[in-house]
């Protein structure tokens, strides 16, 4: 995050709200589960790229949990707060770790480093929701049906984030991107 704390706070709030909106605006129910596929993961990835691991994790968890509460899935909100917050944190930690080991990002374009970090974060989210559903439903078998939908969701989110990161590379916000 930058040196201007007010700008950082406003940017964090805006990205949190964007996660809420993109999670709620397009909701495709997943068969054989209580969940739905949405575009919020794309904004989670963008939020971590722009804000870094801590503020990105905050925006991811809070924005996604608010979308659950506002969208009729309040019983999932505590799980979502933790799972999506960890999703942002995992991505941010992975980015930092890979960059310390010499991985670089392409200037203005999504790099393999960023795609790998998003994949790790998406796999954490998929595993987290599987475990949450297993606990809530009392079955380790039934939630298996939600895994493909979650994989599709974060994969589509990666593609959309790639487009957004390219667009952001031409703005002053790009200096914040990891």
Coordinates of C-alpha atoms in Angstrom, one line a residue:
X1 CA 0.0 0.0 0.0
X2 CA 1.1 3.6 -0.6
X3 CA 2.1 6.4 1.7
X4 CA -1.3 8.2 1.5
X5 CA -3.3 6.5 4.2
X6 CA -6.6 8.3 3.2
X7 CA -6.2 7.1 -0.4
X8 CA -5.4 3.6 0.8
X9 CA -8.5 3.5 3.1
X10 CA -10.8 4.8 0.3
X11 CA -9.3 2.3 -2.2
X12 CA -9.8 -0.6 0.3
X13 CA -13.4 0.5 0.8
X14 CA -14.1 0.7 -2.9
X15 CA -12.6 -2.7 -3.6
X16 CA -14.5 -4.2 -0.7
X17 CA -17.7 -2.8 -2.2
X18 CA -16.7 -4.0 -5.7
X19 CA -16.4 -7.5 -4.3
X20 CA -19.9 -7.3 -2.8
X21 CA -21.4 -6.1 -6.1
X22 CA -19.6 -8.5 -8.4
X23 CA -20.5 -11.4 -6.0
X24 CA -24.2 -10.4 -6.0
X25 CA -24.8 -9.2 -9.5
X26 CA -24.3 -12.4 -11.4
X27 CA -25.2 -15.5 -9.4
X28 CA -25.5 -18.8 -11.1
X29 CA -26.8 -21.5 -8.8
X30 CA -24.7 -24.7 -8.7
X31 CA -26.6 -27.9 -9.0
X32 CA -26.3 -30.3 -6.1
X33 CA -25.0 -27.7 -3.7
X34 CA -26.2 -24.7 -1.7
X35 CA -23.8 -22.3 -3.5
X36 CA -23.6 -20.3 -6.6
X37 CA -20.9 -19.3 -9.1
X38 CA -20.2 -15.5 -9.2
X39 CA -17.6 -13.0 -10.4
X40 CA -16.4 -11.8 -7.0
X41 CA -13.3 -13.9 -7.1
X42 CA -12.0 -11.8 -10.0
X43 CA -12.2 -8.7 -7.8
X44 CA -10.6 -10.6 -4.9
X45 CA -7.6 -11.3 -7.1
X46 CA -7.5 -7.6 -8.3
X47 CA -7.8 -6.4 -4.7
X48 CA -4.8 -8.4 -3.6
X49 CA -2.8 -7.2 -6.6
X50 CA -3.7 -3.6 -5.8
X51 CA -3.8 -3.5 -2.0
X52 CA -1.3 -6.2 -1.0
X53 CA -1.9 -9.2 1.3
X54 CA -3.3 -7.5 4.4
X55 CA -5.8 -5.0 3.0
X56 CA -6.5 -7.4 0.1
X57 CA -7.4 -10.2 2.6
X58 CA -9.6 -7.7 4.5
X59 CA -11.5 -6.7 1.3
X60 CA -11.8 -10.3 0.2
X61 CA -13.2 -11.6 3.5
X62 CA -15.4 -8.6 4.4
X63 CA -16.8 -8.0 0.9
X64 CA -17.6 -11.7 0.3
X65 CA -19.2 -12.1 3.8
X66 CA -21.3 -8.9 3.2
X67 CA -22.5 -10.4 -0.1
X68 CA -23.5 -13.5 1.7
X69 CA -25.5 -11.6 4.3
X70 CA -27.2 -9.3 1.8
X71 CA -27.8 -12.1 -0.7
X72 CA -29.6 -14.5 1.6
X73 CA -26.7 -16.8 2.6
X74 CA -26.1 -15.3 6.0
X75 CA -25.5 -18.8 7.5
X76 CA -22.4 -19.0 5.3
X77 CA -21.1 -15.5 6.2
X78 CA -18.8 -16.6 9.0
X79 CA -17.3 -19.3 6.9
X80 CA -16.9 -17.0 3.9
X81 CA -15.3 -14.3 6.0
X82 CA -12.5 -16.8 7.0
X83 CA -12.3 -18.7 3.7
X84 CA -12.2 -15.6 1.4
X85 CA -10.0 -13.7 3.8
X86 CA -7.5 -16.6 3.8
X87 CA -7.9 -16.7 0.0
X88 CA -6.6 -13.1 -0.2
X89 CA -3.9 -13.8 2.4
X90 CA -2.7 -17.0 0.6
X91 CA -2.4 -15.1 -2.7
X92 CA -0.5 -12.2 -1.1
X93 CA 1.9 -14.5 0.8
X94 CA 2.5 -16.6 -2.3
X95 CA 3.2 -13.4 -4.4
X96 CA 5.7 -12.1 -1.7
X97 CA 7.4 -15.5 -1.4
X98 CA 7.8 -16.0 -5.1
X99 CA 9.1 -12.5 -5.7
X100 CA 11.7 -12.9 -2.9
X101 CA 12.9 -16.0 -4.7
X102 CA 13.5 -14.0 -7.8
X103 CA 10.2 -14.3 -9.7
X104 CA 9.3 -11.2 -11.6
X105 CA 6.1 -9.7 -12.9
X106 CA 5.6 -8.5 -16.5
X107 CA 5.2 -4.8 -16.6
X108 CA 1.6 -4.1 -17.4
X109 CA 0.6 -7.7 -17.8
X110 CA -0.3 -10.6 -15.6
X111 CA 2.7 -12.8 -14.9
X112 CA 3.0 -16.5 -14.3
X113 CA 3.9 -15.6 -10.7
X114 CA 0.6 -13.9 -10.3
X115 CA -1.3 -16.7 -12.0
X116 CA 0.3 -19.3 -9.7
X117 CA -0.6 -17.2 -6.6
X118 CA -4.2 -17.0 -7.8
X119 CA -4.3 -20.7 -8.4
X120 CA -3.0 -21.4 -4.9
X121 CA -5.6 -19.0 -3.5
X122 CA -8.4 -20.6 -5.5
X123 CA -7.4 -24.1 -4.4
X124 CA -7.5 -22.8 -0.7
X125 CA -11.0 -21.4 -1.4
X126 CA -12.2 -24.7 -2.9
X127 CA -10.9 -26.8 0.0
X128 CA -12.3 -24.3 2.5
X129 CA -15.8 -24.4 1.1
X130 CA -15.6 -28.2 0.8
X131 CA -14.7 -28.4 4.5
X132 CA -17.4 -25.9 5.5
X133 CA -20.1 -27.8 3.6
X134 CA -18.9 -31.1 5.1
X135 CA -19.3 -29.7 8.6
X136 CA -22.6 -28.0 7.9
X137 CA -24.1 -30.9 6.1
X138 CA -22.6 -33.6 8.2
X139 CA -21.3 -35.5 5.2
X140 CA -17.9 -35.8 3.5
X141 CA -19.5 -37.1 0.3
X142 CA -22.3 -34.6 -0.5
X143 CA -20.0 -31.5 -0.8
X144 CA -17.8 -33.2 -3.4
X145 CA -20.3 -31.9 -5.9
X146 CA -19.4 -28.3 -5.2
X147 CA -15.7 -28.7 -6.1
X148 CA -16.0 -28.4 -9.9
X149 CA -18.1 -25.2 -9.6
X150 CA -15.6 -23.6 -7.3
X151 CA -12.8 -24.5 -9.6
X152 CA -14.7 -23.0 -12.6
X153 CA -15.5 -19.9 -10.5
X154 CA -11.9 -19.1 -9.5
X155 CA -10.6 -20.0 -13.0
X156 CA -13.0 -17.5 -14.6
X157 CA -12.0 -15.1 -11.9
X158 CA -8.3 -15.4 -12.9
X159 CA -9.2 -14.6 -16.6
X160 CA -11.2 -11.5 -15.6
X161 CA -8.5 -10.4 -13.2
X162 CA -6.0 -10.7 -16.0
X163 CA -8.1 -8.3 -18.1
X164 CA -8.5 -5.9 -15.2
X165 CA -4.8 -5.9 -14.3
X166 CA -3.9 -5.1 -17.9
X167 CA -6.4 -2.1 -17.8
X168 CA -5.1 -1.0 -14.4
X169 CA -1.5 -1.0 -15.7
X170 CA -2.3 2.3 -17.5
X171 CA -3.6 4.0 -14.4
X172 CA -1.9 5.6 -11.3
X173 CA -3.3 2.6 -9.3
X174 CA -0.8 0.3 -11.1
X175 CA 1.9 1.5 -8.8
X176 CA 0.1 -0.3 -6.0
X177 CA 0.0 -3.6 -7.8
X178 CA 2.4 -6.2 -6.4

